[in-house]
Short mmCIF file of C-alpha atoms in Angstrom, two decimals:
data_model
loop_
_atom_site.label_atom_id
_atom_site.label_comp_id
_atom_site.label_asym_id
_atom_site.label_seq_id
_atom_site.Cartn_x
_atom_site.Cartn_y
_atom_site.Cartn_z
CA UNK A 168 -231.32 -72.50 114.60
CA UNK A 169 -228.11 -70.61 115.42
CA UNK A 170 -228.54 -66.83 115.74
CA UNK A 171 -224.88 -66.13 116.55
CA UNK A 172 -221.70 -68.14 117.00
CA UNK A 173 -218.05 -67.46 117.76
CA UNK A 174 -214.84 -69.47 117.43
CA UNK A 175 -211.35 -69.07 118.92
CA UNK A 176 -212.37 -65.79 120.54
CA UNK A 177 -209.73 -63.70 122.31
CA UNK A 178 -209.59 -60.03 123.31
CA UNK A 179 -206.59 -58.00 124.50
CA UNK A 180 -206.71 -54.80 126.54
CA UNK A 181 -203.18 -53.42 126.91
CA UNK A 182 -201.28 -56.33 128.51
CA UNK A 183 -204.42 -58.06 129.80
CA UNK A 184 -205.78 -61.02 127.88
CA UNK A 185 -209.52 -61.66 128.03
CA UNK A 186 -210.80 -65.10 126.94
CA UNK A 187 -208.66 -68.10 126.09
CA UNK A 188 -209.82 -68.87 122.54
CA UNK A 189 -213.38 -69.56 123.63
CA UNK A 190 -216.21 -70.78 121.40
CA UNK A 191 -219.98 -70.85 121.70
CA UNK A 192 -223.33 -70.83 119.91
CA UNK A 193 -226.38 -68.76 120.76
CA UNK A 194 -229.47 -70.67 119.65
CA UNK A 195 -232.79 -69.00 118.79
CA UNK A 196 -235.13 -68.84 121.77
CA UNK A 197 -232.43 -69.35 124.38
CA UNK A 198 -232.24 -67.08 127.41
CA UNK A 199 -228.63 -67.19 128.57
CA UNK A 200 -227.36 -65.84 131.87
CA UNK A 201 -223.69 -64.82 131.67
CA UNK A 202 -221.97 -65.11 135.07
CA UNK A 203 -218.46 -64.88 136.45
CA UNK A 204 -216.25 -62.79 138.68
CA UNK A 205 -215.82 -59.09 138.03
CA UNK A 206 -213.11 -58.63 135.41
CA UNK A 207 -213.67 -61.96 133.65
CA UNK A 208 -214.99 -60.21 130.51
CA UNK A 209 -218.78 -60.54 130.69
CA UNK A 210 -219.44 -57.04 129.32
CA UNK A 211 -216.70 -57.55 126.73
CA UNK A 212 -218.42 -60.69 125.42
CA UNK A 213 -221.76 -58.85 125.19
CA UNK A 214 -220.14 -56.10 123.12
CA UNK A 215 -218.51 -58.67 120.84
CA UNK A 216 -221.90 -60.36 120.31
CA UNK A 217 -223.44 -56.95 119.61
CA UNK A 218 -220.79 -56.20 117.01
CA UNK A 219 -219.70 -53.02 118.80
CA UNK A 220 -216.30 -54.50 119.70
CA UNK A 221 -213.94 -56.35 117.39
CA UNK A 222 -212.11 -59.29 119.01
CA UNK A 223 -208.32 -59.44 118.83
CA UNK A 224 -208.57 -62.98 117.51
CA UNK A 225 -211.40 -65.25 116.45
CA UNK A 226 -214.50 -65.10 114.29
CA UNK A 227 -218.06 -64.02 115.18
CA UNK A 228 -221.01 -64.60 112.86
CA UNK A 229 -224.70 -63.75 113.03
CA UNK A 230 -227.81 -65.09 111.32
CA UNK A 231 -228.51 -62.99 108.24
CA UNK A 232 -231.01 -60.22 108.86
CA UNK A 233 -230.92 -60.57 112.66
CA UNK A 234 -231.72 -57.42 114.64
CA UNK A 235 -229.51 -57.04 117.71
CA UNK A 236 -230.19 -54.79 120.68
CA UNK A 237 -227.64 -53.96 123.41
CA UNK A 238 -228.52 -52.20 126.65
CA UNK A 239 -225.91 -49.45 126.81
CA UNK A 240 -224.63 -48.33 130.19
CA UNK A 241 -224.39 -44.69 129.04
CA UNK A 242 -226.91 -44.10 126.22
CA UNK A 243 -226.19 -41.05 124.06
CA UNK A 244 -229.33 -39.15 123.03
CA UNK A 245 -230.30 -35.58 122.13
CA UNK A 246 -230.47 -33.51 125.31
CA UNK A 247 -233.73 -31.71 124.40
CA UNK A 248 -235.60 -34.80 123.18
CA UNK A 249 -238.43 -35.91 125.47
CA UNK A 250 -238.73 -39.48 126.67
CA UNK A 251 -241.94 -39.88 124.64
CA UNK A 252 -240.24 -38.63 121.46
CA UNK A 253 -237.29 -40.92 122.06
CA UNK A 254 -239.50 -43.99 122.48
CA UNK A 255 -241.77 -43.15 119.55
CA UNK A 256 -238.67 -42.93 117.34
CA UNK A 257 -238.34 -46.69 117.85
CA UNK A 258 -241.35 -47.07 115.54
CA UNK A 259 -239.91 -44.94 112.73
CA UNK A 260 -241.09 -47.34 110.00
CA UNK A 261 -244.62 -47.41 111.37
CA UNK A 262 -244.57 -43.63 111.81
CA UNK A 263 -243.56 -43.26 108.15
CA UNK A 264 -246.34 -45.66 107.13
CA UNK A 265 -248.87 -43.68 109.13
CA UNK A 266 -247.77 -40.49 107.39
CA UNK A 267 -248.31 -42.19 104.03
CA UNK A 268 -251.81 -43.26 105.09
CA UNK A 269 -252.62 -39.70 106.17
CA UNK A 270 -251.30 -38.36 102.85
CA UNK A 271 -253.46 -40.83 100.90
CA UNK A 272 -256.54 -39.88 102.91
CA UNK A 273 -256.09 -36.28 101.75
CA UNK A 274 -255.53 -37.42 98.17
CA UNK A 275 -258.84 -39.33 98.21
CA UNK A 276 -260.76 -36.14 99.00
CA UNK A 277 -260.43 -34.88 95.43
CA UNK A 278 -260.09 -37.74 92.92
CA UNK A 279 -262.29 -39.25 90.24
CA UNK A 280 -264.06 -42.62 90.88
CA UNK A 281 -261.59 -44.64 88.80
CA UNK A 282 -258.56 -43.30 90.67
CA UNK A 283 -260.45 -43.60 93.96
CA UNK A 284 -260.81 -47.36 93.45
CA UNK A 285 -257.08 -47.69 92.80
CA UNK A 286 -256.21 -45.59 95.86
CA UNK A 287 -258.61 -47.55 98.07
CA UNK A 288 -256.92 -50.80 97.13
CA UNK A 289 -253.49 -49.40 97.96
CA UNK A 290 -254.80 -47.74 101.12
CA UNK A 291 -256.45 -50.97 102.30
CA UNK A 292 -253.26 -53.01 101.78
CA UNK A 293 -251.14 -50.45 103.60
CA UNK A 294 -253.64 -50.13 106.44
CA UNK A 295 -253.71 -53.92 106.88
CA UNK A 296 -249.91 -53.88 107.09
CA UNK A 297 -250.06 -51.02 109.61
CA UNK A 298 -252.58 -52.89 111.77
CA UNK A 299 -250.71 -56.22 111.58
CA UNK A 300 -247.51 -54.54 112.76
CA UNK A 301 -249.27 -52.94 115.73
CA UNK A 302 -249.43 -49.39 114.39
CA UNK A 303 -252.50 -48.49 116.44
CA UNK A 304 -250.93 -49.97 119.61
CA UNK A 305 -247.81 -47.79 119.76
CA UNK A 306 -248.99 -45.54 122.60
CA UNK A 307 -250.33 -48.53 124.53
CA UNK A 308 -247.02 -50.42 124.17
CA UNK A 309 -245.02 -47.37 125.28
CA UNK A 310 -247.25 -46.87 128.33
CA UNK A 311 -247.05 -50.59 129.18
CA UNK A 312 -243.25 -50.50 129.33
CA UNK A 313 -243.12 -47.14 131.14
CA UNK A 314 -245.60 -48.37 133.75
CA UNK A 315 -243.70 -51.61 134.21
CA UNK A 316 -240.44 -49.76 134.82
CA UNK A 317 -242.21 -47.20 137.03
CA UNK A 318 -241.17 -44.23 134.87
CA UNK A 319 -244.52 -43.11 133.41
CA UNK A 320 -243.99 -39.75 135.13
CA UNK A 321 -240.88 -39.16 132.98
CA UNK A 322 -242.80 -39.34 129.70
CA UNK A 323 -242.61 -35.61 128.98
CA UNK A 324 -239.20 -35.02 130.61
CA UNK A 325 -236.24 -34.04 128.46
CA UNK A 326 -233.38 -36.52 128.17
CA UNK A 327 -230.86 -33.98 129.44
CA UNK A 328 -232.79 -33.53 132.70
CA UNK A 329 -232.76 -37.23 133.64
CA UNK A 330 -230.51 -38.78 136.27
CA UNK A 331 -228.10 -41.57 135.39
CA UNK A 332 -230.48 -44.19 136.77
CA UNK A 333 -233.44 -42.72 134.87
CA UNK A 334 -231.45 -42.74 131.63
CA UNK A 335 -230.67 -46.42 132.16
CA UNK A 336 -234.38 -47.17 132.61
CA UNK A 337 -235.36 -45.22 129.51
CA UNK A 338 -232.61 -47.00 127.56
CA UNK A 339 -234.05 -50.31 128.74
CA UNK A 340 -237.57 -49.21 127.75
CA UNK A 341 -236.34 -48.27 124.28
CA UNK A 342 -234.68 -51.65 123.87
CA UNK A 343 -237.72 -53.59 125.06
CA UNK A 344 -239.92 -51.74 122.57
CA UNK A 345 -237.55 -52.55 119.69
CA UNK A 346 -238.00 -56.29 120.35
CA UNK A 347 -234.72 -57.31 118.68
CA UNK A 348 -234.06 -60.91 117.65
CA UNK A 349 -231.05 -60.97 120.00
CA UNK A 350 -231.43 -58.93 123.17
CA UNK A 351 -228.20 -58.26 125.09
CA UNK A 352 -228.61 -56.91 128.63
CA UNK A 353 -225.74 -55.86 130.90
CA UNK A 354 -226.93 -55.66 134.51
CA UNK A 355 -230.51 -54.68 133.55
CA UNK A 356 -231.73 -54.63 137.16
CA UNK A 357 -229.33 -51.83 138.17
CA UNK A 358 -231.29 -48.77 139.40
CA UNK A 359 -234.60 -50.72 139.35
CA UNK A 360 -236.74 -51.09 142.46
CA UNK A 361 -238.23 -54.42 143.52
CA UNK A 362 -241.53 -53.97 141.65
CA UNK A 363 -239.73 -53.04 138.42
CA UNK A 364 -237.30 -55.98 138.79
CA UNK A 365 -240.20 -58.41 139.13
CA UNK A 366 -241.98 -56.86 136.13
CA UNK A 367 -238.81 -57.08 134.03
CA UNK A 368 -238.32 -60.70 135.08
CA UNK A 369 -241.81 -61.55 133.88
CA UNK A 370 -241.30 -59.61 130.62
CA UNK A 371 -238.07 -61.46 129.83
CA UNK A 372 -239.55 -64.85 130.74
CA UNK A 373 -242.24 -64.35 128.08
CA UNK A 374 -239.97 -62.69 125.50
CA UNK A 375 -240.23 -64.36 122.09
CA UNK A 376 -236.66 -63.59 120.98
CA UNK A 377 -233.23 -64.66 122.22
CA UNK A 378 -231.57 -63.10 125.26
CA UNK A 379 -228.06 -63.01 126.69
CA UNK A 380 -227.91 -61.12 129.99
CA UNK A 381 -225.32 -60.35 132.65
CA UNK A 382 -226.68 -60.23 136.19
CA UNK A 383 -225.58 -60.79 139.78
CA UNK A 384 -229.20 -61.15 140.93
CA UNK A 385 -229.73 -64.85 141.71
CA UNK A 386 -233.53 -64.72 141.92
CA UNK A 387 -233.65 -62.81 138.64
CA UNK A 388 -231.45 -65.40 136.92
CA UNK A 389 -233.60 -68.23 138.29
CA UNK A 390 -236.76 -66.57 136.97
CA UNK A 391 -235.51 -65.66 133.52
CA UNK A 392 -232.79 -67.85 132.01
CA UNK A 393 -232.75 -71.30 130.41
CA UNK A 394 -228.95 -71.60 130.24
CA UNK A 395 -225.94 -70.34 132.20
CA UNK A 396 -222.61 -69.45 130.61
CA UNK A 397 -219.78 -69.09 133.13
CA UNK A 398 -216.61 -67.17 132.33
CA UNK A 399 -213.85 -68.49 134.56
CA UNK A 400 -210.14 -67.71 134.13
CA UNK A 401 -210.51 -67.12 130.41
CA UNK A 402 -212.59 -70.24 129.78
CA UNK A 403 -216.30 -70.41 128.87
CA UNK A 404 -218.25 -73.27 130.48
CA UNK A 405 -221.86 -73.81 129.42
CA UNK A 406 -224.70 -75.26 131.48
CA UNK A 407 -228.36 -76.01 130.77
CA UNK A 408 -230.88 -74.74 133.29
CA UNK A 409 -231.26 -71.71 135.55
CA UNK A 410 -228.86 -70.39 138.19
CA UNK A 411 -229.81 -72.85 140.96
CA UNK A 412 -229.33 -75.73 138.54
CA UNK A 413 -225.95 -74.30 137.49
CA UNK A 414 -224.70 -74.14 141.10
CA UNK A 415 -225.41 -77.85 141.60
CA UNK A 416 -224.02 -78.91 138.20
CA UNK A 417 -220.88 -76.80 138.63
CA UNK A 418 -220.12 -78.38 141.99
CA UNK A 419 -220.65 -81.87 140.56
CA UNK A 420 -218.46 -81.06 137.52
CA UNK A 421 -215.61 -79.76 139.67
CA UNK A 422 -215.70 -82.86 141.87
CA UNK A 423 -215.57 -85.14 138.80
CA UNK A 424 -212.73 -83.12 137.28
CA UNK A 425 -210.81 -83.20 140.55
CA UNK A 426 -211.23 -86.98 140.78
CA UNK A 427 -210.03 -87.35 137.16
CA UNK A 428 -207.04 -85.13 137.95
CA UNK A 429 -206.14 -87.20 141.01
CA UNK A 430 -206.51 -90.49 139.09
CA UNK A 431 -204.26 -89.20 136.31
CA UNK A 432 -201.66 -87.98 138.80
CA UNK A 433 -201.58 -91.44 140.40
CA UNK A 434 -201.17 -93.06 136.98
CA UNK A 435 -198.34 -90.67 136.05
CA UNK A 436 -196.59 -91.31 139.37
CA UNK A 437 -196.82 -95.10 138.90
CA UNK A 438 -195.42 -94.80 135.36
CA UNK A 439 -192.49 -92.71 136.64
CA UNK A 440 -191.76 -95.25 139.37
CA UNK A 441 -191.91 -98.11 136.85
CA UNK A 442 -189.54 -96.29 134.46
CA UNK A 443 -187.12 -95.67 137.31
CA UNK A 444 -187.19 -99.34 138.36
CA UNK A 445 -186.73 -100.61 134.80
CA UNK A 446 -183.66 -98.40 134.34
CA UNK A 447 -182.20 -99.54 137.67
CA UNK A 448 -182.77 -103.23 136.84
CA UNK A 449 -181.36 -102.79 133.34
CA UNK A 450 -178.20 -101.15 134.70
CA UNK A 451 -177.68 -103.82 137.40
CA UNK A 452 -177.58 -106.60 134.83
CA UNK A 453 -174.20 -107.69 133.53
CA UNK A 454 -174.08 -106.83 130.75
CA UNK A 455 -176.78 -104.04 130.96
CA UNK A 456 -180.15 -105.27 129.77
CA UNK A 457 -180.94 -103.51 126.46
CA UNK A 458 -184.51 -104.84 126.41
CA UNK A 459 -185.36 -103.23 129.74
CA UNK A 460 -183.83 -99.95 128.53
CA UNK A 461 -186.06 -100.07 125.42
CA UNK A 462 -189.10 -100.81 127.60
CA UNK A 463 -188.28 -97.84 129.85
CA UNK A 464 -187.73 -95.61 126.79
CA UNK A 465 -191.09 -96.70 125.31
CA UNK A 466 -192.87 -95.94 128.59
CA UNK A 467 -191.21 -92.50 128.75
CA UNK A 468 -192.57 -91.71 125.29
CA UNK A 469 -196.04 -92.81 126.39
CA UNK A 470 -195.72 -90.58 129.47
CA UNK A 471 -194.80 -87.56 127.32
CA UNK A 472 -197.87 -88.17 125.12
CA UNK A 473 -200.26 -87.87 128.07
CA UNK A 474 -202.16 -84.59 128.03
CA UNK A 475 -201.79 -83.56 131.66
CA UNK A 476 -205.01 -82.22 133.19
CA UNK A 477 -204.93 -78.90 134.99
CA UNK A 478 -205.68 -79.10 138.68
CA UNK A 479 -209.31 -77.86 139.11
CA UNK A 480 -209.66 -74.82 141.35
CA UNK A 481 -212.23 -75.89 143.93
CA UNK A 482 -212.02 -72.67 145.93
CA UNK A 483 -210.73 -69.30 144.72
CA UNK A 484 -209.25 -66.50 146.72
CA UNK A 485 -211.98 -64.40 148.27
CA UNK A 486 -212.03 -61.36 150.49
CA UNK A 487 -211.76 -62.40 154.15
CA UNK A 488 -214.67 -60.46 155.63
CA UNK A 489 -215.02 -61.14 159.36
CA UNK A 490 -217.21 -58.62 161.20
CA UNK A 491 -216.62 -58.35 164.95
CA UNK A 492 -217.75 -55.91 167.64
CA UNK A 493 -215.83 -54.34 170.52
CA UNK A 494 -218.88 -54.27 172.79
CA UNK A 495 -222.64 -54.64 172.56
CA UNK A 496 -225.14 -51.80 172.69
CA UNK A 497 -228.20 -51.42 174.87
CA UNK A 498 -231.34 -53.47 174.28
CA UNK A 499 -233.14 -50.69 172.37
CA UNK A 500 -231.10 -49.69 169.33
CA UNK A 501 -233.24 -47.40 167.16
CA UNK A 502 -236.61 -45.92 168.05
CA UNK A 503 -238.50 -43.74 165.56
CA UNK A 504 -241.70 -42.27 166.94
CA UNK A 505 -244.30 -40.38 164.88
CA UNK A 506 -241.93 -39.26 162.11
CA UNK A 507 -243.15 -36.77 159.52
CA UNK A 508 -241.05 -35.66 156.58
CA UNK A 509 -241.84 -33.48 153.58
CA UNK A 510 -239.70 -32.41 150.61
CA UNK A 511 -241.19 -29.31 149.02
CA UNK A 512 -244.81 -30.16 148.22
CA UNK A 513 -244.18 -33.88 148.41
CA UNK A 514 -245.04 -35.76 151.59
CA UNK A 515 -242.59 -38.62 152.23
CA UNK A 516 -243.63 -39.91 155.67
CA UNK A 517 -246.77 -39.40 157.72
CA UNK A 518 -246.55 -40.38 161.38
CA UNK A 519 -244.38 -43.48 160.93
CA UNK A 520 -242.74 -45.40 163.77
CA UNK A 521 -240.09 -48.12 164.08
CA UNK A 522 -238.58 -49.96 167.03
CA UNK A 523 -235.41 -51.99 166.44
CA UNK A 524 -233.79 -54.05 169.21
CA UNK A 525 -230.29 -55.36 169.73
CA UNK A 526 -229.36 -58.32 167.53
CA UNK A 527 -232.25 -57.86 165.07
CA UNK A 528 -231.68 -58.06 161.34
CA UNK A 529 -234.10 -55.63 159.74
CA UNK A 530 -234.71 -54.96 156.06
CA UNK A 531 -236.39 -51.79 154.79
CA UNK A 532 -237.99 -52.21 151.36
CA UNK A 533 -240.23 -50.20 149.06
CA UNK A 534 -240.39 -48.66 145.62
CA UNK A 535 -237.84 -46.06 144.51
CA UNK A 536 -238.69 -42.66 145.94
CA UNK A 537 -240.54 -43.93 149.03
CA UNK A 538 -237.78 -42.65 151.34
CA UNK A 539 -235.69 -45.68 152.27
CA UNK A 540 -232.35 -43.86 152.13
CA UNK A 541 -233.87 -40.82 153.84
CA UNK A 542 -234.96 -43.07 156.70
CA UNK A 543 -231.42 -44.42 157.10
CA UNK A 544 -229.99 -40.89 157.00
CA UNK A 545 -232.37 -39.91 159.81
CA UNK A 546 -231.04 -42.76 161.93
CA UNK A 547 -227.45 -41.55 161.58
CA UNK A 548 -228.31 -37.86 161.97
CA UNK A 549 -227.68 -36.85 158.35
CA UNK A 550 -231.30 -35.89 157.74
CA UNK A 551 -233.64 -33.92 159.98
CA UNK A 552 -237.28 -34.75 160.71
CA UNK A 553 -240.19 -32.33 160.36
CA UNK A 554 -241.95 -33.84 163.37
CA UNK A 555 -241.47 -36.82 165.68
CA UNK A 556 -238.48 -38.24 167.53
CA UNK A 557 -235.45 -40.30 166.54
CA UNK A 558 -233.89 -42.00 169.57
CA UNK A 559 -230.73 -44.10 169.49
CA UNK A 560 -229.79 -46.62 172.16
CA UNK A 561 -226.82 -46.52 174.52
CA UNK A 562 -223.38 -47.86 173.67
CA UNK A 563 -223.91 -47.66 169.92
CA UNK A 564 -221.06 -47.71 167.43
CA UNK A 565 -222.56 -47.20 163.96
CA UNK A 566 -221.04 -48.34 160.72
CA UNK A 567 -222.89 -46.74 157.81
CA UNK A 568 -222.43 -48.10 154.30
CA UNK A 569 -224.24 -45.50 152.22
CA UNK A 570 -224.95 -45.29 148.49
CA UNK A 571 -222.26 -42.58 148.40
CA UNK A 572 -219.67 -44.93 149.95
CA UNK A 573 -217.89 -45.30 146.63
CA UNK A 574 -217.35 -41.53 146.29
CA UNK A 575 -213.78 -41.67 147.59
CA UNK A 576 -210.82 -39.34 147.13
CA UNK A 577 -209.66 -40.31 143.65
CA UNK A 578 -206.24 -38.70 144.17
CA UNK A 579 -205.30 -40.99 147.05
CA UNK A 580 -203.82 -44.44 146.68
CA UNK A 581 -205.68 -47.49 147.96
CA UNK A 582 -203.53 -47.71 151.05
CA UNK A 583 -203.86 -43.97 151.77
CA UNK A 584 -207.67 -44.17 151.50
CA UNK A 585 -207.72 -47.20 153.80
CA UNK A 586 -205.57 -45.46 156.42
CA UNK A 587 -207.87 -42.41 156.41
CA UNK A 588 -210.37 -44.58 158.27
CA UNK A 589 -208.07 -47.07 160.00
CA UNK A 590 -205.19 -45.62 162.03
CA UNK A 591 -202.47 -48.18 161.34
CA UNK A 592 -198.99 -48.08 159.85
CA UNK A 593 -198.39 -48.85 156.19
CA UNK A 594 -196.67 -52.07 157.30
CA UNK A 595 -199.80 -53.22 159.17
CA UNK A 596 -202.22 -51.96 156.51
CA UNK A 597 -200.79 -54.10 153.70
CA UNK A 598 -201.81 -57.53 155.11
CA UNK A 599 -205.22 -56.07 156.04
CA UNK A 600 -205.74 -54.99 152.42
CA UNK A 601 -204.46 -58.33 151.15
CA UNK A 602 -207.42 -59.94 152.94
CA UNK A 603 -209.60 -57.98 150.51
CA UNK A 604 -207.57 -59.01 147.43
CA UNK A 605 -205.40 -55.89 147.22
CA UNK A 606 -202.02 -57.55 146.84
CA UNK A 607 -198.45 -56.29 146.46
CA UNK A 608 -197.94 -53.01 144.66
CA UNK A 609 -201.64 -52.78 143.83
CA UNK A 610 -202.10 -50.96 147.17
CA UNK A 611 -200.28 -47.97 145.63
CA UNK A 612 -202.73 -47.78 142.72
CA UNK A 613 -204.83 -44.57 142.58
CA UNK A 614 -208.42 -44.92 143.78
CA UNK A 615 -209.63 -43.42 140.48
CA UNK A 616 -208.58 -46.61 138.70
CA UNK A 617 -210.75 -48.88 140.86
CA UNK A 618 -213.96 -50.48 139.60
CA UNK A 619 -217.19 -50.29 141.59
CA UNK A 620 -216.59 -53.76 143.01
CA UNK A 621 -213.04 -52.89 144.08
CA UNK A 622 -214.22 -49.68 145.76
CA UNK A 623 -216.83 -51.68 147.66
CA UNK A 624 -214.17 -54.15 148.82
CA UNK A 625 -212.02 -51.26 150.04
CA UNK A 626 -214.92 -49.79 152.01
CA UNK A 627 -215.71 -53.20 153.51
CA UNK A 628 -212.06 -53.53 154.55
CA UNK A 629 -212.40 -50.25 156.48
CA UNK A 630 -215.72 -51.31 157.97
CA UNK A 631 -214.37 -54.65 159.19
CA UNK A 632 -211.57 -53.06 161.20
CA UNK A 633 -213.84 -50.49 162.90
CA UNK A 634 -215.72 -53.13 164.94
CA UNK A 635 -219.14 -51.41 164.98
CA UNK A 636 -222.08 -53.04 166.77
CA UNK A 637 -224.74 -51.52 164.49
CA UNK A 638 -224.41 -51.82 160.73
CA UNK A 639 -226.65 -49.63 158.55
CA UNK A 640 -226.31 -50.78 154.95
CA UNK A 641 -227.75 -49.04 151.89
CA UNK A 642 -227.61 -51.37 148.86
CA UNK A 643 -224.53 -53.25 150.15
CA UNK A 644 -224.51 -55.87 147.37
CA UNK A 645 -224.31 -53.29 144.56
CA UNK A 646 -221.15 -53.74 142.47
CA UNK A 647 -220.32 -57.12 144.05
CA UNK A 648 -220.10 -60.27 141.95
CA UNK A 649 -221.91 -63.43 143.03
CA UNK A 650 -218.97 -64.92 144.93
CA UNK A 651 -218.31 -61.67 146.81
CA UNK A 652 -222.01 -61.48 147.70
CA UNK A 653 -221.81 -64.95 149.23
CA UNK A 654 -218.80 -63.91 151.33
CA UNK A 655 -220.70 -60.85 152.57
CA UNK A 656 -223.79 -62.92 153.37
CA UNK A 657 -221.71 -65.40 155.38
CA UNK A 658 -220.04 -62.58 157.33
CA UNK A 659 -223.33 -60.81 158.06
CA UNK A 660 -224.99 -64.07 159.16
CA UNK A 661 -222.29 -64.49 161.84
CA UNK A 662 -222.26 -60.82 162.88
CA UNK A 663 -223.32 -60.61 166.57
CA UNK A 664 -224.63 -57.03 166.45
CA UNK A 665 -227.64 -55.34 164.82
CA UNK A 666 -228.12 -54.90 161.09
CA UNK A 667 -230.47 -52.52 159.26
CA UNK A 668 -230.37 -52.78 155.46
CA UNK A 669 -231.96 -51.41 152.32
CA UNK A 670 -231.60 -53.67 149.30
CA UNK A 671 -233.22 -54.68 145.99
CA UNK A 672 -231.57 -58.11 146.10
CA UNK A 673 -234.42 -60.48 146.94
CA UNK A 674 -232.14 -63.46 147.63
CA UNK A 675 -230.07 -61.36 150.05
CA UNK A 676 -233.22 -60.09 151.78
CA UNK A 677 -234.78 -63.53 152.18
CA UNK A 678 -231.58 -65.16 153.40
CA UNK A 679 -230.56 -62.69 156.10
CA UNK A 680 -233.47 -60.58 157.30
CA UNK A 681 -236.30 -62.13 159.35
CA UNK A 682 -237.88 -58.71 159.93
CA UNK A 683 -239.12 -56.54 157.06
CA UNK A 684 -240.38 -52.96 157.18
CA UNK A 685 -242.32 -52.03 154.01
CA UNK A 686 -242.58 -48.37 152.96
CA UNK A 687 -245.68 -47.62 150.91
CA UNK A 688 -248.07 -44.68 150.51
CA UNK A 689 -246.22 -42.48 153.03
CA UNK A 690 -246.53 -45.11 155.79
CA UNK A 691 -244.51 -48.08 157.00
CA UNK A 692 -245.62 -51.56 158.03
CA UNK A 693 -243.65 -54.21 159.91
CA UNK A 694 -243.73 -57.88 158.87
CA UNK A 695 -242.18 -60.87 160.63
CA UNK A 696 -240.45 -62.70 157.80
CA UNK A 697 -238.17 -62.10 154.84
CA UNK A 698 -239.06 -60.21 151.69
CA UNK A 699 -241.02 -63.02 149.99
CA UNK A 700 -243.14 -63.68 153.10
CA UNK A 701 -243.72 -59.94 153.61
CA UNK A 702 -244.80 -59.54 149.98
CA UNK A 703 -247.31 -62.38 150.30
CA UNK A 704 -248.75 -60.87 153.49
CA UNK A 705 -248.93 -57.43 151.87
CA UNK A 706 -250.78 -58.78 148.82
CA UNK A 707 -253.25 -60.61 151.06
CA UNK A 708 -253.90 -57.45 153.08
CA UNK A 709 -254.52 -55.45 149.88
CA UNK A 710 -257.03 -58.01 148.61
#
């Protein structure tokens, strides 16, 4: 059964047109992954499906009585409301029913037998309804979601005291508790650590309702979705299966379409040549051959009736990320020996050690709050240690891509921000920026107008031209779409230097990093293997 459908959908933002009269149907029970480049309109489509945005053209309908839930990027709640109060408000109907039951219990304390019998019947029916709808399980359900998202400690915190990431998690918890018929999720794994991402993946996989989600996490899409919708240059193409299936089907579809395009072009060319010959032969005849002219005219009409296929785009413009080094470092790159670190009363590290050698690709993983970013900051001298030694090797040139990379000077233009790090003329800077898809006059656009993905591309452009031999990367795939991630992965795989990275992208971790350091319980453990192998070994060691 259809839960929502849309026809001839188009949205305009100023002079920009989003969607080219697209159509689609969301069927009950489907779990749809919405993919596409940044700027293709994925979030816009979610808002249209949620009814929070009216399309410029087209019609959207929903199944009568359907409850729709949208994960908002910036939820608006009362500042003094606690997380527990906010989540309990989800069950307002059950809360009202419980209050009625409590009121009836008091009434039954002082009534005659005849009225008591009547009240008991009503009370019993209402209590059965309360039980059937999970009224006695409210606290358990709240704790289950809070534990899964690793935010149980925030239960009594006020909304106004939460960070942006914590608000996103609470907003997600609220939505999951509502259990809407149509659940719309825009980048739900943002701000989640690996454990929470895996829990959310399992939750969604077993969800009874219908889901449309936007994500750039390939493992997450493979685990959760049954269909992929791709937004590409204003068109919506639909595929059955998960993300891996979509990649194969998309490649096969493009090859078929390209072959059809080539065949049609050959047919059109032959028709044009035949028309030209017929006209030449007709004109050579004495007198001119009217029959040949009619035949040529008829073929021209047939040619005009052909619906010419667009040439399929087999490869789109991508940033040209090519990471080189000016010279290698010494054999020993980073050596941490007996590191202790404490923040206030909280112990972060107890006597941890790491030894990273030239050419290694090392991933540092762990739950949020275990100190991954602190560890990276220690390596680059931005954070002190309470005890122990941090030693860096000889000949190091460090390129640090931190979580604060995107905090640029908003008053500068793109080209000015680029030249703050790369000492080149404006003339030389423009082709460098064009490699990262900043073309023409766009380089004079203020940094404040850039999206997260564009800011990341700008920072990568700077990084590429600095030729460092040690890259320290803190969540480098954040804000990048799937195609940009693949470009980064290709560049990093060919990088001849040393890479140390923190990431929550399991595909990225497994593909590039054969050494994994796992932070847990104030200690660190080294594993030979990517994230998935390290997780298996860790689970075995715990058992």
